[in-house]
Coordinates of C-alpha atoms in Angstrom, one line a residue:
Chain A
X16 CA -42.5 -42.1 -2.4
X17 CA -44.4 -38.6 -1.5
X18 CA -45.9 -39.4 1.6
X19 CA -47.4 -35.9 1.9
X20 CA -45.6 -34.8 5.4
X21 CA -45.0 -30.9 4.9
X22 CA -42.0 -30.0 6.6
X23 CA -41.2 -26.4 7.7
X24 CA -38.4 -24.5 8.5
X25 CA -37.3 -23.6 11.6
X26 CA -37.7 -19.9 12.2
X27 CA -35.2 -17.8 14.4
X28 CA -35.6 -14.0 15.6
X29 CA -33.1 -12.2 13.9
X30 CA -31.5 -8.5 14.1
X31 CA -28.6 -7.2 12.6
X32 CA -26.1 -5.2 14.5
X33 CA -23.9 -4.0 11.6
X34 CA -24.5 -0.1 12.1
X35 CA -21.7 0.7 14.2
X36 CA -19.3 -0.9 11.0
X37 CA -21.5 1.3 8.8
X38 CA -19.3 4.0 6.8
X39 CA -22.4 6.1 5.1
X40 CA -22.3 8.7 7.5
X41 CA -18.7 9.1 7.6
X42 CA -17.2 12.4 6.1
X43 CA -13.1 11.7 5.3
X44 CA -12.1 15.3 5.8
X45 CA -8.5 14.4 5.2
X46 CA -8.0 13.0 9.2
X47 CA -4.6 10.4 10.1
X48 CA -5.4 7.6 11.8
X49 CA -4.1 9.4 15.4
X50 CA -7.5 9.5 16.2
X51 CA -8.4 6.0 16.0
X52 CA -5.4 5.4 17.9
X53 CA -6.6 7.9 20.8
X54 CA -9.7 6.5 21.3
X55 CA -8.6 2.9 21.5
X56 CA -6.1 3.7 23.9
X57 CA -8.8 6.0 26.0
X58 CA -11.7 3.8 25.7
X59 CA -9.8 0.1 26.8
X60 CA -7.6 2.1 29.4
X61 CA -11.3 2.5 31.3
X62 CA -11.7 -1.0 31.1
X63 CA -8.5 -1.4 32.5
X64 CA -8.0 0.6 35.3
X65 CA -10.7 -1.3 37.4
X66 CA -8.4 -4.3 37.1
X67 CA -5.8 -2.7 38.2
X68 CA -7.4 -1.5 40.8
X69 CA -8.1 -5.3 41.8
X70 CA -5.1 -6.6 40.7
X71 CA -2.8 -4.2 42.0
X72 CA -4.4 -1.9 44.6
X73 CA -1.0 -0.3 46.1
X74 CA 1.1 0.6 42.9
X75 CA 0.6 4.1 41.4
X76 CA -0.9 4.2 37.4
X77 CA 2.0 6.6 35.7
X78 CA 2.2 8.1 32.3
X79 CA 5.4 7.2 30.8
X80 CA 6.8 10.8 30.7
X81 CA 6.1 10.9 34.9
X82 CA 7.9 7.4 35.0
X83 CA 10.7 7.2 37.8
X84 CA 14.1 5.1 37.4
X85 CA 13.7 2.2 40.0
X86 CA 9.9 2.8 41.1
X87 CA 7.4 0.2 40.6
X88 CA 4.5 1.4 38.7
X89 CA 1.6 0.3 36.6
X90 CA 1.9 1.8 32.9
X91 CA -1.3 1.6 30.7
X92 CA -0.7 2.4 26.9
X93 CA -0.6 0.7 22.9
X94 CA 2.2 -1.7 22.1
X95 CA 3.9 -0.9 19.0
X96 CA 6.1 -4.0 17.9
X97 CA 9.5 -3.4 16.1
X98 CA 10.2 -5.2 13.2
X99 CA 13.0 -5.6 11.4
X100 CA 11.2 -8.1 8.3
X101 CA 8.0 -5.9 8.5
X102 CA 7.4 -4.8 5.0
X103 CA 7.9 -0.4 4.9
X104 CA 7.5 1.7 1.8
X105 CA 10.2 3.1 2.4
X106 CA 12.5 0.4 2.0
X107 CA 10.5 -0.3 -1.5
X108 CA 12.1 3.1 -2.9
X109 CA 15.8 3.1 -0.9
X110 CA 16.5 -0.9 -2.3
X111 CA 17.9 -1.6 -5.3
X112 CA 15.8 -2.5 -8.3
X113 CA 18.0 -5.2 -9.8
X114 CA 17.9 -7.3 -6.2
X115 CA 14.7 -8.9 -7.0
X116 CA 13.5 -11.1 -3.8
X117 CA 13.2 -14.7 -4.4
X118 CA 10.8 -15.4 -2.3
X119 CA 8.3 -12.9 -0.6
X120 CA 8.1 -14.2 3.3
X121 CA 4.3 -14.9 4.8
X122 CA 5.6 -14.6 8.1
X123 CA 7.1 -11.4 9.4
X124 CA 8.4 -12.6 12.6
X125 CA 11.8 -12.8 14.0
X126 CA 14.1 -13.3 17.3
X127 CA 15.2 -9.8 17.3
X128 CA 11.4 -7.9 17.5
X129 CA 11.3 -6.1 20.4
X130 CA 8.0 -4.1 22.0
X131 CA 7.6 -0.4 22.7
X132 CA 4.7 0.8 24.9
X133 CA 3.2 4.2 24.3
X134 CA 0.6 6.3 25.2
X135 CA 0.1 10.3 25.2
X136 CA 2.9 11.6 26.6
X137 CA 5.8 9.2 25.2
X138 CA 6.9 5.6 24.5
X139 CA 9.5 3.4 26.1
X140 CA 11.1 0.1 25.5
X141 CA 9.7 -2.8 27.2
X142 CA 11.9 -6.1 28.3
X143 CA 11.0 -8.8 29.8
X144 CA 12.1 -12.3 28.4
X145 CA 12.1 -13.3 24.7
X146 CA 8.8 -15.0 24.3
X147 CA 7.1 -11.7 24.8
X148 CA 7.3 -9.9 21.9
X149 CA 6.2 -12.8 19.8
X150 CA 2.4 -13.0 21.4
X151 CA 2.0 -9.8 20.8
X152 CA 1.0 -7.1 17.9
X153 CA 1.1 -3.7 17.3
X154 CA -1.8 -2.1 18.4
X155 CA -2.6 -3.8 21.7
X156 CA -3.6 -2.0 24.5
X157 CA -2.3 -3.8 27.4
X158 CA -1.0 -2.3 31.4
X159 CA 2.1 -3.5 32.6
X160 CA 3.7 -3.4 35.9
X161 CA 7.4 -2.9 36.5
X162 CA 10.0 -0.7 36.9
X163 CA 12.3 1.3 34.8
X164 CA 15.8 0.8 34.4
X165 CA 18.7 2.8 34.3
X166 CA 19.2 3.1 30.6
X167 CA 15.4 4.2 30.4
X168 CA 13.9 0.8 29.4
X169 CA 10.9 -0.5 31.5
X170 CA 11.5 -3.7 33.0
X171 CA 8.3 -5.7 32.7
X172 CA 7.0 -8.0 35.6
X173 CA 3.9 -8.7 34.7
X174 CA 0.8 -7.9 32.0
X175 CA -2.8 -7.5 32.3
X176 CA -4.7 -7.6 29.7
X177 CA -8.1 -6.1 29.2
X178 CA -9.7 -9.7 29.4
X179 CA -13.1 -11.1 27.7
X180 CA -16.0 -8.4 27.6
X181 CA -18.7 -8.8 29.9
X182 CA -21.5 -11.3 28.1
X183 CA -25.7 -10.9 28.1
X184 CA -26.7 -14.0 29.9
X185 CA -28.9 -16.5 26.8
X186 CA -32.6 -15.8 28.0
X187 CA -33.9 -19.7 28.8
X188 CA -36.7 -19.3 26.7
X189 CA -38.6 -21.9 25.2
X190 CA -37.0 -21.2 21.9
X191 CA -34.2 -23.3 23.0
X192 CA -35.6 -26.7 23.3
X193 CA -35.9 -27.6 19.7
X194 CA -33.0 -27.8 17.8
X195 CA -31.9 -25.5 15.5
X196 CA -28.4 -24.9 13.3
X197 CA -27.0 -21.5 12.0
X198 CA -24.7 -23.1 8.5
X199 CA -21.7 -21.2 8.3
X200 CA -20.0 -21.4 4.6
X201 CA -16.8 -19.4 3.2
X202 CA -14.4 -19.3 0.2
X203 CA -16.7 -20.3 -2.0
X204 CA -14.7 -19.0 -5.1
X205 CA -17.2 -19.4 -7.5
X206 CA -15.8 -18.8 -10.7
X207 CA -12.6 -20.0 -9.9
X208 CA -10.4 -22.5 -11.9
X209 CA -10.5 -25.4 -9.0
X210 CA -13.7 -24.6 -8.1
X211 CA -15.7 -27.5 -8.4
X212 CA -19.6 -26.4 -9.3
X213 CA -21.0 -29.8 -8.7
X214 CA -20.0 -29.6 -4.9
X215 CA -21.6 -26.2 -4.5
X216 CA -25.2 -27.6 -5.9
X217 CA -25.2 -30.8 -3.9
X218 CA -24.6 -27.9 -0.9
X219 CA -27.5 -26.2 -2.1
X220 CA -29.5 -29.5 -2.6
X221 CA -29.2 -30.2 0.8
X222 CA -29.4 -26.6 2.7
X223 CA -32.8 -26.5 0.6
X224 CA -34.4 -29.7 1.1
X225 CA -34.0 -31.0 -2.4
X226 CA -31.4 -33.7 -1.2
X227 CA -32.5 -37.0 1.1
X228 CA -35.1 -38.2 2.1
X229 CA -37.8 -37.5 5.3
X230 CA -34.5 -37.9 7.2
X231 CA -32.0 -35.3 5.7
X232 CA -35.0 -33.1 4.9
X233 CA -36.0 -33.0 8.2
X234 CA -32.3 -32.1 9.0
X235 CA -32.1 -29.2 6.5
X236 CA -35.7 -28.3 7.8
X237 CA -33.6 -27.0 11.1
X238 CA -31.4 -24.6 9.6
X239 CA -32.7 -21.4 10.3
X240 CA -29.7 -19.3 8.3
X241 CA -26.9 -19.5 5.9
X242 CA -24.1 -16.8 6.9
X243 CA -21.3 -16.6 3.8
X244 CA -18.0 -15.3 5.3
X245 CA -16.6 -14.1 2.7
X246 CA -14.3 -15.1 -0.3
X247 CA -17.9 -16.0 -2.8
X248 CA -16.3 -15.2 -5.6
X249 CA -12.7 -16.0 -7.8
X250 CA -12.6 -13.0 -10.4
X251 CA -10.4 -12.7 -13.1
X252 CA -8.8 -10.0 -12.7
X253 CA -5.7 -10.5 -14.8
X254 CA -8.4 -9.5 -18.0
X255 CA -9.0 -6.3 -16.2
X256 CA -5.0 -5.0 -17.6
X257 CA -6.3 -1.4 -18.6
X258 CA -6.5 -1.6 -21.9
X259 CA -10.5 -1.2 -22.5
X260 CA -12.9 -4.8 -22.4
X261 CA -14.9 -5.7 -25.6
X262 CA -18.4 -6.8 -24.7
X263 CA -17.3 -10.7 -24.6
X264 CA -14.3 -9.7 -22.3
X265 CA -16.8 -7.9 -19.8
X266 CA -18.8 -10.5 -19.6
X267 CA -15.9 -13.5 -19.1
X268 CA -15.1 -10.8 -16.2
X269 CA -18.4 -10.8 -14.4
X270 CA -19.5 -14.2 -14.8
X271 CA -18.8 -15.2 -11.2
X272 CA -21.2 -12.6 -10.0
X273 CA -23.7 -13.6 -12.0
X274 CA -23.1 -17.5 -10.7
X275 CA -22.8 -15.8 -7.5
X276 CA -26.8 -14.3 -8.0
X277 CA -27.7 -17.4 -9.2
X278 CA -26.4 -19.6 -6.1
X279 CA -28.1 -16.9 -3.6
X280 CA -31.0 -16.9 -5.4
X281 CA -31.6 -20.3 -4.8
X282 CA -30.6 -20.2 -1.0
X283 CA -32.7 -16.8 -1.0
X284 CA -35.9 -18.6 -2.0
X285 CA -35.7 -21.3 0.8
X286 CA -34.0 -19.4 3.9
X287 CA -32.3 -16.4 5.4
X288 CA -28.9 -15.6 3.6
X289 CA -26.5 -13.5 5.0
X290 CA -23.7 -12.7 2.8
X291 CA -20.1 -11.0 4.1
X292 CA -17.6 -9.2 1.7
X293 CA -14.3 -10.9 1.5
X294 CA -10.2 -10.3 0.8
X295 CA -11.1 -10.7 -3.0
X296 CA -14.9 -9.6 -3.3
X297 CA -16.1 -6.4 -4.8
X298 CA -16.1 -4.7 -2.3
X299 CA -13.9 -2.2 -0.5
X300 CA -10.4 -3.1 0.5
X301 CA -10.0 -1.4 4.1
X302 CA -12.0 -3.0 7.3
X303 CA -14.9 -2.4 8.0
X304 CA -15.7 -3.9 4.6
X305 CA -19.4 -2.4 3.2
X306 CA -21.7 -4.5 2.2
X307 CA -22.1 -5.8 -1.3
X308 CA -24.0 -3.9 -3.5
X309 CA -27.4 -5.4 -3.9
X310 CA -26.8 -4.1 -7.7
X311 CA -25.1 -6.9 -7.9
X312 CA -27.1 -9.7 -7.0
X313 CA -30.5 -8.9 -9.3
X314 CA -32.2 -12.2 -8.4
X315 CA -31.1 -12.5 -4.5
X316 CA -31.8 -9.0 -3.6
X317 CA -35.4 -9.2 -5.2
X318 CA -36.1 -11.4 -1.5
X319 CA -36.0 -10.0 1.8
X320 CA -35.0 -13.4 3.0
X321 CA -31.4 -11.8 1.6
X322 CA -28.9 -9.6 3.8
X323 CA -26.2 -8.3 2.5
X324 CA -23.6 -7.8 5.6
X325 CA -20.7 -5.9 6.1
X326 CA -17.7 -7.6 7.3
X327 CA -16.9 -7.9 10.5
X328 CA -20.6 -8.9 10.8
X329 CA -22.7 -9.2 14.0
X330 CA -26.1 -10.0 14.7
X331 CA -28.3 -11.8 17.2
X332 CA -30.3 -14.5 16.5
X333 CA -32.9 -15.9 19.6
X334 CA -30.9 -13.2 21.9
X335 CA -27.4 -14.9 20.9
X336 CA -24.9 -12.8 19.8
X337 CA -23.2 -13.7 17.2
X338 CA -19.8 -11.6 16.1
X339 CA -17.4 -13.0 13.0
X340 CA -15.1 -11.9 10.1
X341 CA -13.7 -12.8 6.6
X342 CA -10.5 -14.0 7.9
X343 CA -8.7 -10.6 7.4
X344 CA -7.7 -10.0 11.0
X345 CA -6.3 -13.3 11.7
X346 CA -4.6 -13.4 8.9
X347 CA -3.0 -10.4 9.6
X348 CA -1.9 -12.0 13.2
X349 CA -0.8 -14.9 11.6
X350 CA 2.0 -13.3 9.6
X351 CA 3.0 -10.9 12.8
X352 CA 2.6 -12.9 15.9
X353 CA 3.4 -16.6 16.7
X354 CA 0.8 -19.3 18.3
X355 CA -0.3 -23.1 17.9
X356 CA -3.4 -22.6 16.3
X357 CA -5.8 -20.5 14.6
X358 CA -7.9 -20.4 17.5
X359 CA -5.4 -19.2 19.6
X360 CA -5.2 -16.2 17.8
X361 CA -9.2 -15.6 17.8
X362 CA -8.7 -16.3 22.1
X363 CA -6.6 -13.5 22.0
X364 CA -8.7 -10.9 20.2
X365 CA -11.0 -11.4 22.1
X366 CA -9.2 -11.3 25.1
X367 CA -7.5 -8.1 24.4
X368 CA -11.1 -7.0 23.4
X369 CA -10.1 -5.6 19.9
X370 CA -11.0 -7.8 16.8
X371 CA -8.7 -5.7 14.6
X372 CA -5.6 -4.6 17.1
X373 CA -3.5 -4.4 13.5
X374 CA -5.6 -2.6 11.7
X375 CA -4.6 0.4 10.6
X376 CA -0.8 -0.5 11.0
X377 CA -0.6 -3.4 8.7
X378 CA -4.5 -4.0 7.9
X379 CA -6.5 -1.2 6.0
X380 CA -9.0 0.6 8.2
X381 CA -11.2 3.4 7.5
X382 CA -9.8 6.7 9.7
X383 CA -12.4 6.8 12.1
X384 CA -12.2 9.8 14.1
X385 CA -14.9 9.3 16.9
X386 CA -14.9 5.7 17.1
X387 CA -13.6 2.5 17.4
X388 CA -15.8 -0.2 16.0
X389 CA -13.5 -3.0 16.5
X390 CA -13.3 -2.5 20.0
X391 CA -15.7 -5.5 21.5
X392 CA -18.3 -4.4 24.2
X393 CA -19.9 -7.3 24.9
X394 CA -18.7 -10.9 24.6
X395 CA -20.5 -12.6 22.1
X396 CA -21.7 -16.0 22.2
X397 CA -20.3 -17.5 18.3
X398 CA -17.3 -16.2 17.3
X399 CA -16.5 -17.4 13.7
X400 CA -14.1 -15.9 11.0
X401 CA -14.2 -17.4 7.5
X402 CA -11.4 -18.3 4.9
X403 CA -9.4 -20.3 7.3
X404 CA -7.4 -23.2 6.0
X405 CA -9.5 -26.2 8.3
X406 CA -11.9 -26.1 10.5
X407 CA -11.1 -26.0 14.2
X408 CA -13.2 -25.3 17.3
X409 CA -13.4 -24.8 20.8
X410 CA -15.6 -23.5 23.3
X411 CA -14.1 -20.9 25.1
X412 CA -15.1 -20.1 28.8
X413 CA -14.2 -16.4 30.6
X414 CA -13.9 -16.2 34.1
X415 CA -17.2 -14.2 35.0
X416 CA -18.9 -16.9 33.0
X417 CA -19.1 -16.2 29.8
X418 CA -19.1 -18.9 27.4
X419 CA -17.9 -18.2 23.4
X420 CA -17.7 -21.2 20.8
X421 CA -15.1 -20.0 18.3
X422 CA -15.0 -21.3 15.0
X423 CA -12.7 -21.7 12.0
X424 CA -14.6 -21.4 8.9
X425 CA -12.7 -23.8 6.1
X426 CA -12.7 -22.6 2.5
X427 CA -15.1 -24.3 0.8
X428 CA -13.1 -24.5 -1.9
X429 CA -10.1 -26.4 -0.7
X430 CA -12.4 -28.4 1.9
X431 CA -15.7 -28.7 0.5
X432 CA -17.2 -28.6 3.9
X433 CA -19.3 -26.3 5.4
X434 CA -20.0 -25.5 9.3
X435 CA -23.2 -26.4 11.8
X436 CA -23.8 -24.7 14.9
X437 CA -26.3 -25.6 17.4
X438 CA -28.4 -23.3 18.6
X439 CA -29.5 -25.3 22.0
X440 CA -26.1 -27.1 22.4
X441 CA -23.4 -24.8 20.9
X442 CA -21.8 -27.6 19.5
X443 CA -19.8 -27.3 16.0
X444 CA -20.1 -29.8 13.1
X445 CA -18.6 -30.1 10.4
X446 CA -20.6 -30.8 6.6
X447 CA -18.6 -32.2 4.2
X448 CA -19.6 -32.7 0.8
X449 CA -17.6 -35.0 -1.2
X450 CA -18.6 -35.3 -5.6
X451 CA -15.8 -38.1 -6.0
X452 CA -16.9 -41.2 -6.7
X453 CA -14.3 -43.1 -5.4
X454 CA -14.4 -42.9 -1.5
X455 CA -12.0 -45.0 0.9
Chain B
X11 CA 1.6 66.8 -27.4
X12 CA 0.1 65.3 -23.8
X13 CA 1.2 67.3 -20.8
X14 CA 4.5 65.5 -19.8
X15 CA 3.5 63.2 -16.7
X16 CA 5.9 62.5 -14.5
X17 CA 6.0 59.7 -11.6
X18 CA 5.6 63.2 -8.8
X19 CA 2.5 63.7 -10.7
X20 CA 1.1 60.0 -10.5
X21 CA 2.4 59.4 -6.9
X22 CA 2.5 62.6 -4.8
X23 CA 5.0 63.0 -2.5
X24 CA 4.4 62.4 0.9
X25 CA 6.2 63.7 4.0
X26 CA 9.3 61.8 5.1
X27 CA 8.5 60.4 8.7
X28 CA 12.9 60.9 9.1
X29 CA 12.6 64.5 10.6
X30 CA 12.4 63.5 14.1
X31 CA 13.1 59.4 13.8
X32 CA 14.1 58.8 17.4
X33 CA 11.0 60.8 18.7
X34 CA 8.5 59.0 16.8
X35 CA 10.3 55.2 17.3
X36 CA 9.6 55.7 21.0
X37 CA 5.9 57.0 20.2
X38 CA 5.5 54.2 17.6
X39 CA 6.3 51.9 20.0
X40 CA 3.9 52.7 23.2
X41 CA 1.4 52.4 20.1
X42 CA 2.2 49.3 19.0
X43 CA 2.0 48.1 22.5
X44 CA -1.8 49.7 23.0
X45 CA -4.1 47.5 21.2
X46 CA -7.5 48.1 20.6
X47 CA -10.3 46.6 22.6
X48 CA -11.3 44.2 20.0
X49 CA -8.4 42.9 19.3
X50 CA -7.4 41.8 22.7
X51 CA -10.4 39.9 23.1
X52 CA -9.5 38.3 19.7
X53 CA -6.3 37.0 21.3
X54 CA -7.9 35.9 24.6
X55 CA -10.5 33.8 22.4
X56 CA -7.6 32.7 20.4
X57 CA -5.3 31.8 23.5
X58 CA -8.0 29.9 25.1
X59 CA -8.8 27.8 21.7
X60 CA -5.3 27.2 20.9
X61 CA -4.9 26.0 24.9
X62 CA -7.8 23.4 23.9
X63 CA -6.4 21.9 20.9
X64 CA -3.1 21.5 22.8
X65 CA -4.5 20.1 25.7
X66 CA -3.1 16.2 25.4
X67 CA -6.3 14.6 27.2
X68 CA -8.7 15.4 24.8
X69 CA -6.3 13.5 21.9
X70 CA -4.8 14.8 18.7
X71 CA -6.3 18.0 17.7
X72 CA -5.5 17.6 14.0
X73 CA -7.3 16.5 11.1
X74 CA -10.9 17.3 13.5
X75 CA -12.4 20.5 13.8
X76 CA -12.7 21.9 17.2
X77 CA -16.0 21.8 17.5
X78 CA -16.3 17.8 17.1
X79 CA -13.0 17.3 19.1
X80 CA -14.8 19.2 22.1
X81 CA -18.1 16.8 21.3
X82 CA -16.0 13.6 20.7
X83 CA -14.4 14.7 24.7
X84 CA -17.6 15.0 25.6
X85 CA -19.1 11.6 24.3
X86 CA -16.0 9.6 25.9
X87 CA -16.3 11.4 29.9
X88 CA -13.6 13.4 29.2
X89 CA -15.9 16.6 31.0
X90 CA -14.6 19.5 28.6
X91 CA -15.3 22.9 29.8
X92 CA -18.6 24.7 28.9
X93 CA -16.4 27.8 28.5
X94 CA -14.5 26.4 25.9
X95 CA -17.8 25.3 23.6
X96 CA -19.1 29.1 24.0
X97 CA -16.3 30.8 23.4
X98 CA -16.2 29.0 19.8
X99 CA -20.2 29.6 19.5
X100 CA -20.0 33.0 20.3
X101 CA -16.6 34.0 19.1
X102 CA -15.0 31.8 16.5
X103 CA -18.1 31.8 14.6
X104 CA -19.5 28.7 15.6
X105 CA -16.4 26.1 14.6
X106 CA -13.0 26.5 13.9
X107 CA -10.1 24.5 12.8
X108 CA -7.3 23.7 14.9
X109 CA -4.2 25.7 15.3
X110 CA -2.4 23.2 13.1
X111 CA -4.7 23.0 10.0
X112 CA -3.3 24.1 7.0
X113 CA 0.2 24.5 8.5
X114 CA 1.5 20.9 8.6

């Protein structure tokens, strides 16, 4: 029964931070990715070196050409992991054809990787025991404290990383007495063969109030954004073989998008939408990922309700900041480093204050000359990546205070569930949205 | 019938510099040695550039003009000299490229 009680949507101050992954001004005058590399290493090795001070006050900082056999030292420089199941072009072309692989690994990992430290002047081995080389990843810029040895490999006694960023303190305003959720979604492979549509509208139903009564509107009235990480859509791409489309054939192809429009629309209409490009969208392949053309989404774009974001997106809503990705970077870990859990793997990004350390080794990046996006300034308060095969969640606390929830975005398509994030708490829930009938 | 040209008449001859070889080598030399004005300050400019781009603090010098590597030094605290950024304003023409542009 209409009972005539208007509810209204919770509002939150919002402002997009995505310029400094921007790529329109960039000029690629034909530039290796030394550059990027220089700047990491230049720009965390600041960070560093007041650490060091603290941490070790009496032991000399040396470059590794000025290194001395049997003096202990503090050496500051990028890791650089040898792999022996790493994938290299080169290998592609000196193989035989005929051997044809019969399985393609996922993980890259084994006993024998060992870790190489380098930084302007040269590189040398690093030892230590064997758990070492699998935390780590290519790319890291760490200091390490030891001595050499007498066949010219650094002995390592211990590491310091660059540790969490330094976080803005959450103004206690009065904003933060009513409740409000952020709705994180991803892999929502529209378009795709196990994709089941029905699941996606009764999430729609319910983000937009259509679903429910007072109760569960009331609920969805406290949503103040929708941010898609990624993975919206499930093209066909096997059509696209080269030969030319007919006009049916083009339009079997971009069906998805125009489901896609159609979806966003709909969220566009009843609440900010912030959408991320994703391993398979249409969108660039390297990180940082542009935004999606808004030529794409006709409908959505027509309402300025609707962001298109790049990926890795950050933003600030009610002073929080809030800092995610696709998945891209994690995955990338995942096949070259060990640990328990997904989680673990966002920890350490953070801690090592890079969101990206693969990237450009074995993750495309743009050859930035005179900057490093991924490097992370500030700590942010929500750290989320999408695409991620369950949800997890934990609430991560630095030492000078600061306070990060991270969160594992599940696929949408495999779990059907979609994320909640308080706002006033900084708790994580879990949506799930179930179209089978029969339920245990 | 054309007047018979022969090569003497289409390249003239000119003198032999053989007569007195040892002579002139020793001359030739002290020239060689004697550069103009200009061109010494061409090298000094040049020396100083190419002792910017291989400077190792202020990162790789290739595949950035030297221009923006000086700015990009600048930007991260690096403090590159002043003398450096005028010699390429008032010298090089404003921006160069690096030594190794073109070449590798």
């Amino acid at each position: 029964m209409d009972t005539g009680v208007v509810l209204s949507r919770k509002q939150a101050d919002y402002i997009c931070r995505d310029e400094r992954y921007c790529l329109s001004m960039q000029r690629y005058k034909g530039q290796q990715y030394s550059q990027l590399y220089f700047f990491r290493l230049h720009t965390i090795r600041q960070n560093l070196l007041s650490r060091i001070q603290e941490r070790w006050p009496s032991l000399p900082v040396c470059k590794i050409l000025g290194l001395e056999e049997g003096q202990l030292c503090v050496v500051v420089g990028t890791l650089y992991k040898q792999m022996q199941l790493k994938p290299s072009i080169l290998e592609e072309y000196s193989k035989e054809r005929s051997v044809v692989p019969l399985a393609t690994p996922s993980k890259f990992t084994h006993n024998d990787d060992y870790l190489i430290m380098e930084d302007e002047s040269g590189r040398v081995k690093l030892i230590r025991d064997a758990n070492l080389p699998s935390f780590y990843v290519t790319g890291v810029v760490v200091a390490v404290c030891g001595k050499e040895e007498k066949d010219g490999e650094f002995f390592v006694q211990e590491i310091l990383e660059p540790g969490l960023p330094p976080q803005i303190p959450l103004r206690s305003a009065v904003s933060f007495d009513e409740e409000k959720f952020v709705v994180f979604a991803s892999g929502l492979k529209i378009g795709g063969e196990s994709t089941n549509p029905l699941e996606l509208q009764l999430l729609l139903d319910h983000l937009t109030g259509h679903l429910g009564e007072e109760e569960e509107q009331s609920l969805s009235s406290q949503i103040v954004r929708v941010v898609i990480a990624g993975g919206s859509v499930d093209l066909q791409t096997s059509l696209s073989n080269g030969q030319p489309l007919s006009g049916k054939e083009q339009t079997k192809l971009v069906e998805p998008i125009r489901e896609l429009d159609l979806v966003l629309t709909q969220l566009a209409a009843a609440m900010p939408v912030d959408i991320m490009p994703g391993p398979n969208d249409p969108a660039n392949y390297s990180l940082p990922q542009q935004p999606l053309h808004r030529c794409l989404f006709p409908g959505a774009s027509l309402y300025n309700t609707f962001v298109s974001a790049t990926n890795p997106h950050q933003f600030e809503l009610d002073g929080a900041l809030f800092l995610g990705t696709s998945g891209q970077n994690i995955e990338d870990l995942e096949k070259y480093s060990e640990a328990e859990e997904r989680l673990d793997f966002m920890e350490r990004t953070l801690v090592w204050r890079h969101l990206a350390p693969t990237a450009p080794d074995t993750l495309g990046c743009y050859p930035f000359t005179d900057r490093d996006p991924f490097i992370l300034e500030m700590c942010p308060h929500v750290y989320f990546c999408g695409n991620q095969p369950s949800y997890a969640s934990r609430l991560l606390k630095g030492p000078s205070g600061q306070q990060v929830r991270l969160i594992c975005i599940p696929s949408f398509q495999e779990t059907s569930s979609v994320v909640l994030v308080s706002l006033k708490t900084w708790d994580s829930h879990i949506l799930t949205f179930s179209a089978n009938s029969f339920q245990p | 019938m054309a007047t018979v040209r022969t090569v003497d008449s289409v390249f003239p001859k000119r003198k032999k510099a053989n007569s007195a070889s040892a002579a002139v080598d020793k001359s030739r030399c002290s020239l060689v040695l004697e550069k103009s004005k200009e061109a010494q300050d061409d090298d000094d400019v040049e020396e100083i550039l190419r002792q910017f781009d291989m400077n190792l603090a202020y990162g790789p010098c290739l595949g950035l003009s030297r221009l923006a590597r000086w700015e990009r030094a600048r930007g991260i605290g690096l403090n590159p000299s002043q003398h450096v950024k005028d010699v390429l304003e008032l010298c090089a023409g404003g921006d160069s490229e690096c030594l190794w542009e073109g070449r590798v």
